[in-house]
Coordinates of C-alpha atoms in Angstrom, one line a residue:
S26 CA 15.9 17.8 -221.7
L27 CA 17.7 14.9 -220.1
A28 CA 20.2 17.5 -218.6
D29 CA 17.4 18.8 -216.4
F30 CA 17.4 15.6 -214.4
S31 CA 20.0 14.4 -211.9
P32 CA 21.9 11.1 -212.8
S33 CA 19.8 9.2 -210.3
E34 CA 16.6 10.5 -211.8
R35 CA 17.8 9.7 -215.3
L36 CA 18.3 6.0 -214.3
Q37 CA 14.6 5.8 -213.5
A38 CA 14.0 5.8 -217.3
Q39 CA 15.8 2.5 -217.7
N40 CA 13.7 -0.1 -219.5
R41 CA 15.8 -3.2 -218.8
A42 CA 15.1 -4.4 -222.3
G43 CA 18.6 -5.8 -222.5
V44 CA 19.8 -6.5 -226.0
L45 CA 16.4 -7.6 -227.3
N46 CA 15.8 -4.2 -229.0
Y47 CA 19.3 -4.4 -230.6
N48 CA 19.1 -7.8 -232.3
P49 CA 20.3 -7.5 -235.9
Q50 CA 19.5 -11.2 -236.6
G51 CA 16.4 -13.2 -237.5
E52 CA 13.1 -11.3 -238.1
Q53 CA 14.7 -7.8 -237.7
A54 CA 17.5 -8.6 -240.2
D55 CA 15.1 -10.1 -242.6
A56 CA 12.9 -7.0 -242.5
L57 CA 15.9 -4.7 -242.9
T58 CA 17.1 -6.8 -245.9
E59 CA 13.6 -6.5 -247.5
M60 CA 13.5 -2.7 -246.8
I61 CA 16.9 -2.2 -248.5
A62 CA 15.8 -4.3 -251.5
T63 CA 12.7 -2.1 -251.8
I64 CA 14.7 1.1 -251.5
R65 CA 17.1 -0.1 -254.2
S66 CA 14.2 -1.2 -256.5
Q67 CA 13.1 2.5 -256.4
G68 CA 16.6 3.6 -257.5
A69 CA 17.5 5.1 -254.2
Q70 CA 20.6 4.5 -252.0
A71 CA 20.1 3.1 -248.6
V72 CA 22.3 4.1 -245.6
L73 CA 22.1 2.5 -242.2
V74 CA 22.3 4.9 -239.3
N75 CA 23.1 3.7 -235.8
M76 CA 21.5 6.4 -233.6
P77 CA 23.2 8.1 -230.7
L78 CA 22.4 7.1 -227.1
S79 CA 22.7 8.9 -223.8
D80 CA 25.7 7.7 -221.8
H81 CA 23.3 6.5 -219.1
Y82 CA 21.5 4.2 -221.6
Y83 CA 24.1 1.5 -221.5
A84 CA 22.9 0.3 -218.0
N85 CA 19.8 -1.1 -219.9
F86 CA 21.9 -3.9 -221.3
D87 CA 22.1 -7.3 -219.7
S88 CA 25.8 -7.5 -220.2
P89 CA 28.5 -4.9 -220.8
D90 CA 29.3 -6.7 -224.1
D91 CA 25.7 -6.6 -225.5
Y92 CA 25.9 -3.3 -227.2
Q93 CA 29.3 -4.1 -228.9
T94 CA 27.9 -7.4 -230.0
Y95 CA 25.0 -5.6 -231.6
R96 CA 27.4 -3.1 -233.3
D97 CA 29.6 -5.9 -234.7
A98 CA 26.5 -7.7 -236.0
L99 CA 25.1 -4.6 -237.6
Q100 CA 28.5 -3.9 -239.3
R101 CA 28.5 -7.5 -240.7
L102 CA 24.9 -7.0 -241.9
A103 CA 25.9 -3.7 -243.6
D104 CA 28.9 -5.3 -245.2
D105 CA 26.8 -8.3 -246.4
L106 CA 24.2 -5.9 -247.9
A107 CA 26.8 -3.5 -249.2
V108 CA 25.1 -0.6 -247.4
P109 CA 27.1 2.2 -245.7
L110 CA 26.8 2.3 -242.0
W111 CA 27.0 5.6 -240.2
D112 CA 27.6 5.0 -236.5
L113 CA 26.5 8.2 -234.8
E114 CA 27.2 6.6 -231.4
A115 CA 30.9 6.5 -232.5
L116 CA 31.4 10.2 -233.2
P117 CA 34.6 12.0 -232.1
E118 CA 34.2 13.2 -228.5
E119 CA 33.8 16.8 -229.5
N120 CA 30.8 15.9 -231.8
Q121 CA 29.0 13.5 -229.5
F122 CA 25.4 14.3 -228.5
G123 CA 25.1 15.5 -224.9
D124 CA 22.4 15.3 -222.3
S125 CA 20.9 18.7 -223.4
E126 CA 20.1 17.1 -226.7
F127 CA 18.2 14.1 -225.4
G128 CA 14.6 14.0 -224.2
D129 CA 15.2 10.7 -222.4
L130 CA 17.9 8.0 -222.4
N131 CA 17.6 7.1 -226.1
H132 CA 15.4 9.7 -227.8
L133 CA 16.8 13.0 -229.0
N134 CA 14.8 16.2 -228.1
K135 CA 14.1 19.0 -230.6
V136 CA 17.6 20.4 -230.3
G137 CA 19.2 17.0 -230.8
A138 CA 16.9 16.1 -233.7
E139 CA 17.7 19.3 -235.5
R140 CA 21.4 18.7 -235.1
L141 CA 21.1 15.1 -236.2
S142 CA 19.0 16.1 -239.2
A143 CA 21.6 18.7 -240.3
M144 CA 24.5 16.2 -239.7
L145 CA 22.8 13.5 -241.8
A146 CA 21.9 16.0 -244.6
Q147 CA 25.6 17.1 -244.8
R148 CA 26.9 13.5 -244.7
Y149 CA 24.4 12.4 -247.4
A150 CA 25.2 15.3 -249.6
A151 CA 28.9 14.5 -249.4
F152 CA 28.2 10.8 -249.9
S153 CA 26.0 11.4 -252.9
A154 CA 28.6 13.7 -254.5
A155 CA 31.3 11.1 -254.0
Q156 CA 29.0 8.4 -255.5
G157 CA 28.3 10.7 -258.5
A158 CA 32.0 11.2 -259.0
K159 CA 32.6 7.5 -259.5

Protein backbone atom coordinates (compact mmCIF):
# COMPACT_ATOMS: atom_id res chain seq x y z
CA SER A 1 0.00 0.00 0.00
CA LEU A 2 1.11 3.55 -0.65
CA ALA A 3 0.74 4.20 3.08
CA ASP A 4 3.76 1.92 3.65
CA PHE A 5 6.08 4.50 2.07
CA SER A 6 7.21 7.85 3.45
CA PRO A 7 6.14 10.96 1.51
CA SER A 8 9.63 11.32 0.03
CA GLU A 9 9.59 7.69 -1.13
CA ARG A 10 6.14 8.17 -2.69
CA LEU A 11 7.40 11.04 -4.81
CA GLN A 12 9.87 8.69 -6.50
CA ALA A 13 6.85 7.24 -8.32
CA GLN A 14 6.19 10.48 -10.18
CA ASN A 15 6.14 10.02 -13.91
CA ARG A 16 6.22 13.68 -14.97
CA ALA A 17 3.74 12.95 -17.74
CA GLY A 18 2.18 16.31 -17.11
CA VAL A 19 -1.28 16.71 -18.51
CA LEU A 20 -0.64 14.52 -21.57
CA ASN A 21 -2.43 11.55 -20.03
CA TYR A 22 -5.38 13.80 -19.14
CA ASN A 23 -6.19 15.26 -22.53
CA PRO A 24 -9.94 15.01 -23.21
CA GLN A 25 -9.57 16.43 -26.72
CA GLY A 26 -8.55 15.15 -30.13
CA GLU A 27 -7.86 11.46 -30.51
CA GLN A 28 -8.83 10.58 -26.92
CA ALA A 29 -12.16 12.44 -27.13
CA ASP A 30 -12.87 10.88 -30.53
CA ALA A 31 -12.25 7.39 -29.15
CA LEU A 32 -14.44 8.11 -26.13
CA THR A 33 -17.24 9.41 -28.37
CA GLU A 34 -17.02 6.27 -30.49
CA MET A 35 -17.03 4.04 -27.40
CA ILE A 36 -20.15 5.74 -26.03
CA ALA A 37 -21.90 5.38 -29.41
CA THR A 38 -21.07 1.66 -29.37
CA ILE A 39 -22.39 1.28 -25.82
CA ARG A 40 -25.60 3.06 -26.73
CA SER A 41 -26.03 0.96 -29.89
CA GLN A 42 -26.12 -2.09 -27.61
CA GLY A 43 -28.89 -0.52 -25.50
CA ALA A 44 -26.66 0.17 -22.51
CA GLN A 45 -26.17 3.37 -20.52
CA ALA A 46 -22.65 4.82 -20.46
CA VAL A 47 -21.30 6.61 -17.40
CA LEU A 48 -17.94 8.41 -17.29
CA VAL A 49 -15.98 7.90 -14.09
CA ASN A 50 -13.10 10.16 -13.13
CA MET A 51 -10.96 7.91 -10.98
CA PRO A 52 -9.51 8.90 -7.61
CA LEU A 53 -5.85 9.89 -7.31
CA SER A 54 -3.43 9.93 -4.42
CA ASP A 55 -2.91 13.43 -3.03
CA HIS A 56 0.75 13.12 -4.01
CA TYR A 57 -0.10 12.54 -7.68
CA TYR A 58 -0.77 16.22 -8.40
CA ALA A 59 2.96 16.96 -8.48
CA ASN A 60 3.04 15.07 -11.82
CA PHE A 61 1.31 17.92 -13.62
CA ASP A 62 3.26 20.63 -15.43
CA SER A 63 1.11 23.40 -13.97
CA PRO A 64 -1.18 23.57 -10.93
CA ASP A 65 -4.08 24.33 -13.30
CA ASP A 66 -3.58 21.26 -15.52
CA TYR A 67 -5.80 18.88 -13.59
CA GLN A 68 -8.66 21.38 -13.26
CA THR A 69 -8.36 22.14 -16.98
CA TYR A 70 -8.78 18.42 -17.65
CA ARG A 71 -11.77 18.16 -15.28
CA ASP A 72 -13.49 21.14 -16.90
CA ALA A 73 -12.93 19.71 -20.39
CA LEU A 74 -14.14 16.28 -19.27
CA GLN A 75 -17.33 17.84 -17.87
CA ARG A 76 -17.91 19.68 -21.15
CA LEU A 77 -17.42 16.42 -23.05
CA ALA A 78 -19.86 14.62 -20.73
CA ASP A 79 -22.38 17.42 -21.23
CA ASP A 80 -21.94 17.36 -25.02
CA LEU A 81 -22.45 13.59 -25.11
CA ALA A 82 -25.25 13.68 -22.50
CA VAL A 83 -23.41 11.15 -20.35
CA PRO A 84 -23.32 11.29 -16.55
CA LEU A 85 -19.91 12.06 -15.06
CA TRP A 86 -19.11 10.65 -11.65
CA ASP A 87 -16.04 12.46 -10.34
CA LEU A 88 -14.60 10.17 -7.69
CA GLU A 89 -11.76 12.60 -7.11
CA ALA A 90 -14.35 15.11 -5.84
CA LEU A 91 -15.84 12.97 -3.08
CA PRO A 92 -16.66 14.52 0.29
CA GLU A 93 -13.60 14.46 2.53
CA GLU A 94 -14.92 11.62 4.71
CA ASN A 95 -15.38 9.40 1.61
CA GLN A 96 -12.11 10.15 -0.20
CA PHE A 97 -9.70 7.34 -0.93
CA GLY A 98 -6.64 7.30 1.32
CA ASP A 99 -3.06 6.15 0.95
CA SER A 100 -3.89 2.72 2.39
CA GLU A 101 -6.16 2.16 -0.64
CA PHE A 102 -3.54 2.98 -3.30
CA GLY A 103 -0.82 0.70 -4.63
CA ASP A 104 0.99 3.70 -6.13
CA LEU A 105 0.17 7.33 -6.81
CA ASN A 106 -2.71 6.66 -9.21
CA HIS A 107 -3.66 2.98 -9.02
CA LEU A 108 -5.86 1.56 -6.30
CA ASN A 109 -4.73 -1.58 -4.53
CA LYS A 110 -7.05 -4.53 -3.76
CA VAL A 111 -8.67 -2.75 -0.79
CA GLY A 112 -9.28 0.43 -2.78
CA ALA A 113 -10.50 -1.47 -5.84
CA GLU A 114 -13.00 -3.40 -3.74
CA ARG A 115 -14.33 -0.19 -2.19
CA LEU A 116 -14.46 1.51 -5.60
CA SER A 117 -16.35 -1.45 -7.10
CA ALA A 118 -18.92 -1.43 -4.29
CA MET A 119 -19.30 2.35 -4.56
CA LEU A 120 -19.84 2.21 -8.32
CA ALA A 121 -22.30 -0.68 -8.02
CA GLN A 122 -24.37 1.27 -5.48
CA ARG A 123 -24.30 4.44 -7.58
CA TYR A 124 -25.23 2.58 -10.74
CA ALA A 125 -28.10 0.75 -9.03
CA ALA A 126 -29.49 4.06 -7.75
CA PHE A 127 -28.93 5.69 -11.15
CA SER A 128 -30.63 2.83 -13.01
CA ALA A 129 -33.58 2.89 -10.60
CA ALA A 130 -33.97 6.65 -11.14
CA GLN A 131 -33.79 6.20 -14.92
CA GLY A 132 -36.43 3.47 -14.79
CA ALA A 133 -38.71 5.70 -12.74
CA LYS A 134 -38.74 8.35 -15.48
